[in-house]
Amino acid sequence: MQNTEAKQPLTRILTGDRATGPLHLGHYVGSLQQRVALQYTHDQTVLVADMQGLTDNANDPKKVSSNILNVVADYLAVGIDPNYTTICLQSQLPALAELTMYYSNVVTVSRLERNPTVKSEIQSKGFGRSIPTGFFTYPISQAADITAFRATLIPVGDDQLPMLEQTNEIVRKMNSLAGKEILVECQAMLSNASRLPSTDGKNKMSKSLGNAINLGATEKEIKAAVKSMYTDPTHLRIEDPGQIEGNIVFTYLDAFHPDKALVAGLKEHYQAGGLGDGQTKKVLEECLLEMLAPIRARRTEFLADKGQLIEVLRKGSAAARERTQEVLHDVRDVFGLNLL
Amino acid sequence: MQNTEAKQPLTRILTGDRATGPLHLGHYVGSLQQRVALQYTHDQTVLVADMQGLTDNANDPKKVSSNILNVVADYLAVGIDPNYTTICLQSQLPALAELTMYYSNVVTVSRLERNPTVKSEIQSKGFGRSIPTGFFTYPISQAADITAFRATLIPVGDDQLPMLEQTNEIVRKMNSLAGKEILVECQAMLSNASRLPSTDGKNKMSKSLGNAINLGATEKEIKAAVKSMYTDPTHLRIEDPGQIEGNIVFTYLDAFHPDKALVAGLKEHYQAGGLGDGQTKKVLEECLLEMLAPIRARRTEFLADKGQLIEVLRKGSAAARERTQEVLHDVRDVFGLNLL
């Protein structure tokens, strides 16, 4: 009997990172592990967003340029495989800038001002009235990224949902102008993993605050980070009962320790009293050292051969260029601009 | 004796038109004649600005796409020669969109809001809060156009001076980030010709108001336009003295009639009384018919061979692409983004 089943095209996923720093354990839990799993069952593109990184770093461009290959090394080190995932560089895809220009004509300034994600980021970055135009308009640029790959599934945190709404508004507007479906709407793939807190338990992870553990952290850095980790400030004597809630050591143990029964036992002991922070930190330290050792080793190896990293980006960007130019062609058609 | 004089590179001029309608006598007086003269002594590029035309016409894109070849035909008909002038199409130059993205990071939203040209155009177009983002940010896109050609001389009206100021601010900012001169500042080339009024003497020339005489106007259209032209509304009887000031017939005679002495005589007669509007209009009609006949004929001929017009744009755009990609490369260098 003949197999008459048509081969289903794989669902297209677009993810990516601003290339503004090396990736850390927050990225690992929040997205990198998921990407490794998804790459075998989905048509996945990972965009290294250097141009978006510049929207609020034009005065410190090295922050972006010096991290592009770091990010690619991070990807490869955790197991994102360029044979399954298209890894590409935003600035190498001119269609993204051109689509941004076209879409800018169908989004009003007041619509951008109402975007809650942009509003809160403007506030948190303290831009006030001096917000760079590129940062203000980045929802349009992000819509260009998503639609240029005809991605239908976008792994995001729920704070990013307004960005996808904005994208789908543009999709509907362009399809309405075209009189047919030239772009596809996307939907969010919300992560089950809750956001990993910083080691100080207070602020967002950031390089300058030194409250994140990078994937490439040395043994010394890992030990120092665990040692200074926020626990239960009221847990002064070992024999006293300690709190699990808000205790970052336990949050990290939950996130990373492979032996869930052991972690459950530690929690019980800690809450009952008699288990010191030094002991729980020791367990976490060993777990992180073991988990990060092979990642760090692979990362170092990849960074020692920058030519290979560049080749990965070059190949991925060439494939992405072909795909995104097709979408640009369709959008140009809407405006009747394919006459040459 | 050997000639040791180094050949001076020609001064680079960038001009252009939004492709939102066929060109008319206002363009002829204000810029087209000047371009024909300048092309032999300058390195001149004329940009058909289709993307800029879309910034306030996304809902009516045919207004742009259907006029691209009309504008090129207008250029060739008046004597702009592709052997001397690079005629290119904005949407064919991806570097312009990419440069716009990069420059957007060094211009704040409040700086754009202060731009007087944008302010007054927002008002005159009645956009209010629903201004398209692409229209709001077009000073950045125009800076991309100018700098991408390293143009130093920009023929503009004085209402456009704030746009050039904005451009030069971006140039200085980018050069400061680069630590060397990668972009050149431009200066305005203000036209001596005063702006040609519309035939109704009131509004700005516009297709919908029917108060402009297009370069391709038929004999019938020219006659009708001259017939309905605004003169001196207080000049009721032929024998009464008439006013020259604000009398559009005389403004057009000054602008277009080759025989200045004859026009001076007519003015004297009209002011003294005894010269009817029918007679002055007859003189103007003959002058315009004669002047526009060969332009219309060439225009018709060019439009009958669209392949030739497309070839002109294709060739010019290829040359422009090469030039603009070089500048993009230099700007990318500032941000350290030439690693692939």
XYZ file of C-alpha atoms in Angstrom, chain B:
340
model
C 55.209 70.493 -19.827
C 53.245 67.912 -17.897
C 49.840 68.671 -16.519
C 50.276 68.204 -12.777
C 46.868 69.514 -11.862
C 44.866 66.847 -10.009
C 41.362 66.281 -11.318
C 38.903 67.667 -8.783
C 36.051 65.278 -7.996
C 32.706 66.800 -8.868
C 30.501 68.112 -6.077
C 27.799 65.596 -5.256
C 24.196 66.734 -5.446
C 21.175 64.731 -4.338
C 17.680 65.745 -5.365
C 14.500 63.841 -5.972
C 10.755 63.730 -5.897
C 8.109 61.787 -4.066
C 6.473 59.619 -6.701
C 2.945 60.656 -5.793
C 1.870 62.345 -9.017
C 3.128 63.520 -12.390
C 5.376 66.571 -12.260
C 4.048 70.018 -13.131
C 5.213 73.527 -13.994
C 6.022 74.204 -10.342
C 8.593 71.413 -10.418
C 9.857 72.672 -13.767
C 10.612 76.172 -12.483
C 11.612 75.126 -8.986
C 13.951 72.257 -9.694
C 13.860 70.449 -13.042
C 15.449 73.252 -15.094
C 18.150 73.602 -12.481
C 18.879 69.876 -12.579
C 19.300 69.919 -16.326
C 21.844 72.714 -15.971
C 23.680 71.175 -13.018
C 24.095 67.687 -14.452
C 27.019 68.715 -16.650
C 29.059 70.274 -13.873
C 28.086 68.154 -10.865
C 27.874 64.522 -9.818
C 24.088 64.514 -9.621
C 21.741 61.821 -8.326
C 17.978 62.090 -8.635
C 16.072 59.789 -6.309
C 12.541 58.704 -7.138
C 11.259 58.515 -3.576
C 8.645 55.793 -3.696
C 9.138 54.672 -0.100
C 8.830 58.211 1.189
C 5.722 58.617 -0.931
C 4.186 55.693 0.931
C 4.708 57.253 4.368
C 1.393 59.058 4.028
C -0.187 56.948 1.286
C -0.096 53.376 2.614
C -3.848 53.113 2.134
C -3.600 54.235 -1.483
C -0.347 52.674 -2.689
C -1.339 52.929 -6.372
C -0.879 56.683 -6.020
C 2.821 55.906 -5.669
C 3.358 52.836 -7.829
C 1.429 54.212 -10.808
C 3.504 57.398 -10.824
C 7.041 56.011 -10.706
C 7.429 55.731 -14.461
C 5.499 58.971 -15.022
C 8.089 60.811 -12.988
C 10.969 59.172 -14.864
C 9.316 60.104 -18.156
C 8.962 63.678 -16.899
C 12.685 63.742 -16.074
C 13.753 62.501 -19.479
C 11.243 64.744 -21.260
C 12.679 67.928 -19.760
C 16.235 66.900 -20.530
C 17.588 65.167 -17.458
C 20.007 62.814 -19.124
C 20.786 59.419 -17.559
C 24.253 59.642 -19.078
C 24.948 62.576 -16.794
C 22.480 62.091 -13.931
C 22.013 58.917 -11.879
C 18.259 58.337 -11.785
C 17.426 55.713 -9.164
C 14.526 54.225 -7.235
C 14.513 54.453 -3.440
C 12.931 51.042 -2.836
C 15.734 49.435 -4.848
C 18.385 50.594 -2.382
C 18.268 48.464 0.786
C 21.126 50.463 2.320
C 18.724 53.400 2.752
C 16.395 51.385 4.997
C 19.323 49.917 6.916
C 20.929 53.326 7.462
C 17.565 54.631 8.654
C 17.526 51.877 11.298
C 21.057 52.697 12.474
C 20.438 56.448 12.581
C 17.173 55.913 14.487
C 19.278 54.939 17.465
C 20.993 58.326 17.663
C 17.925 60.564 17.238
C 15.493 60.961 20.110
C 11.736 61.045 19.753
C 11.620 64.526 21.266
C 14.125 65.765 18.668
C 11.797 64.554 15.914
C 8.841 66.230 17.595
C 10.703 69.546 17.511
C 11.349 69.381 13.748
C 9.434 72.400 12.338
C 8.992 70.890 8.873
C 7.406 67.742 10.286
C 5.300 69.803 12.680
C 3.815 71.947 9.936
C 3.312 69.024 7.556
C 1.497 67.053 10.254
C -0.750 70.047 10.676
C -1.353 70.646 6.979
C -2.142 66.967 6.373
C -4.508 66.896 9.342
C -2.896 63.797 10.866
C -3.199 64.805 14.505
C -2.338 61.879 16.754
C -2.863 59.312 14.048
C 0.284 60.223 12.175
C 1.918 57.159 10.588
C 5.227 56.306 12.248
C 6.973 56.315 8.884
C 5.860 59.878 8.271
C 6.899 60.993 11.752
C 10.376 59.511 11.313
C 10.948 60.576 7.709
C 13.616 63.162 8.588
C 15.788 60.214 9.627
C 15.070 58.408 6.396
C 15.907 61.575 4.465
C 19.188 61.838 6.335
C 19.869 58.273 5.241
C 19.204 59.225 1.611
C 21.494 62.247 1.699
C 24.371 60.645 3.567
C 24.169 57.379 1.605
C 25.260 59.318 -1.474
C 27.783 61.468 0.404
C 25.905 64.384 -1.122
C 27.172 67.784 -0.013
C 24.792 70.025 -1.922
C 21.023 69.686 -1.603
C 18.726 71.911 -3.659
C 15.798 72.723 -1.363
C 13.272 75.362 -0.497
C 13.920 77.241 2.720
C 11.076 75.322 4.392
C 13.311 72.259 4.125
C 16.290 73.752 5.978
C 15.369 72.045 9.288
C 15.617 68.687 7.514
C 19.199 69.400 6.517
C 20.011 70.548 10.044
C 18.686 67.213 11.288
C 20.838 65.418 8.728
C 23.973 67.267 9.774
C 23.304 66.501 13.426
C 23.239 62.813 12.554
C 26.421 63.200 10.512
C 28.239 64.816 13.435
C 26.964 62.208 15.870
C 28.054 59.312 13.660
C 31.454 60.879 13.006
C 31.888 61.393 16.722
C 31.041 57.736 17.405
C 33.426 56.699 14.619
C 36.197 58.933 15.872
C 36.796 60.044 12.301
C 34.938 61.553 9.385
C 32.935 58.777 7.782
C 29.982 60.923 6.690
C 30.001 64.402 5.181
C 27.826 67.336 6.142
C 25.596 68.805 3.480
C 24.567 72.305 2.687
C 21.451 73.733 1.119
C 21.411 75.078 -2.399
C 18.593 77.579 -2.148
C 16.817 78.250 -5.414
C 16.667 81.811 -6.775
C 13.335 81.055 -8.367
C 10.433 81.963 -6.111
C 7.842 79.247 -5.692
C 5.393 79.143 -8.606
C 1.838 79.752 -7.383
C -1.058 77.506 -8.338
C -3.380 78.618 -11.143
C -6.076 79.503 -8.613
C -3.613 81.728 -6.774
C -4.704 80.377 -3.424
C -3.845 76.797 -2.596
C -0.746 74.712 -2.998
C -0.707 73.008 -6.386
C -2.507 69.730 -6.170
C -3.879 67.148 -8.511
C -7.215 66.937 -6.705
C -7.712 70.705 -6.805
C -6.865 70.796 -10.501
C -4.827 73.958 -10.019
C -1.541 72.781 -11.511
C -0.420 72.426 -15.119
C 1.336 69.099 -15.535
C 4.292 68.736 -17.872
C 2.239 66.238 -19.813
C -0.878 68.433 -19.998
C -2.754 68.267 -23.306
C -3.439 71.401 -25.365
C -7.007 71.298 -24.107
C -5.899 71.079 -20.492
C -3.430 73.930 -20.913
C -6.083 76.141 -22.510
C -8.609 75.352 -19.786
C -6.054 76.031 -17.050
C -5.050 79.386 -18.494
C -8.683 80.320 -19.091
C -9.604 79.749 -15.450
C -6.441 81.377 -14.139
C -6.716 83.894 -11.299
C -6.057 87.487 -12.417
C -7.188 90.729 -10.807
C -10.739 90.303 -9.519
C -11.223 94.096 -9.339
C -10.314 94.507 -13.011
C -13.864 94.450 -14.337
C -13.706 96.607 -17.473
C -10.930 96.425 -20.059
C -10.361 100.179 -19.970
C -9.738 100.169 -16.186
C -6.202 99.901 -14.786
C -5.347 96.347 -13.665
C -3.145 94.955 -10.922
C -0.001 92.973 -11.651
C 0.638 91.881 -8.077
C -0.989 88.539 -7.325
C -2.123 88.287 -10.953
C -1.153 84.715 -11.759
C -1.140 85.296 -15.510
C 1.698 87.791 -15.130
C 3.507 85.575 -12.605
C 3.479 82.791 -15.194
C 4.489 85.158 -17.997
C 7.454 86.268 -15.885
C 8.376 82.666 -15.216
C 7.970 81.267 -18.718
C 7.828 83.865 -21.479
C 11.153 84.133 -23.282
C 10.572 87.738 -24.425
C 11.034 89.813 -21.259
C 10.564 93.119 -23.111
C 7.214 92.016 -24.441
C 6.094 91.026 -20.928
C 7.264 94.401 -19.555
C 5.191 96.140 -22.263
C 2.134 94.068 -21.430
C 2.471 94.922 -17.746
C 2.675 98.632 -18.462
C -0.351 98.475 -20.728
C -2.346 96.385 -18.211
C -1.592 98.760 -15.334
C -2.497 101.782 -17.435
C -5.784 100.238 -18.547
C -6.998 99.080 -21.926
C -5.586 95.529 -21.871
C -8.090 92.757 -21.178
C -7.422 89.491 -19.350
C -8.432 87.629 -22.486
C -5.474 89.161 -24.297
C -2.876 88.491 -21.594
C -4.169 84.955 -21.298
C -3.843 84.477 -25.033
C -0.165 85.410 -24.850
C 0.424 83.073 -21.926
C -1.512 80.264 -23.592
C 0.617 80.492 -26.722
C 3.797 80.592 -24.720
C 2.879 77.530 -22.641
C 1.578 75.592 -25.640
C 4.837 76.184 -27.440
C 6.987 75.392 -24.444
C 5.152 72.223 -23.448
C 4.568 70.755 -26.922
C 8.031 69.177 -27.293
C 8.103 68.103 -23.628
C 4.709 66.426 -24.004
C 5.783 64.744 -27.209
C 8.962 63.328 -25.656
C 7.052 62.300 -22.549
C 4.487 60.395 -24.627
C 7.244 58.723 -26.575
C 9.042 57.607 -23.403
C 5.843 56.334 -21.810
C 5.144 54.277 -24.920
C 8.331 52.315 -24.176
C 8.097 51.448 -20.490
C 10.888 48.902 -20.909
C 13.266 51.754 -21.638
C 12.156 53.703 -18.541
C 12.584 50.613 -16.394
C 16.041 50.107 -17.872
C 16.999 53.686 -16.935
C 15.881 53.070 -13.351
C 17.535 49.672 -13.219
C 20.875 50.982 -14.412
C 20.776 54.034 -12.164
C 19.709 51.971 -9.167
C 22.527 49.475 -9.725
C 25.076 52.294 -9.672
C 23.400 53.861 -6.655
C 23.317 50.519 -4.855
C 27.064 50.204 -5.169
C 27.620 53.694 -3.835
C 25.161 53.433 -0.942
C 26.412 50.003 0.155
C 29.850 51.537 0.665
C 28.463 54.102 3.063
C 26.450 51.421 4.854
C 29.665 49.464 5.280
C 31.337 52.476 6.904
C 28.390 53.030 9.245
C 28.318 49.349 10.183
C 31.984 49.649 10.996
C 31.162 52.285 13.606
C 28.991 49.744 15.360
C 31.463 46.897 14.824
C 29.022 44.978 12.657
C 31.186 43.939 9.725
C 32.304 40.655 11.168
C 30.667 38.363 8.603
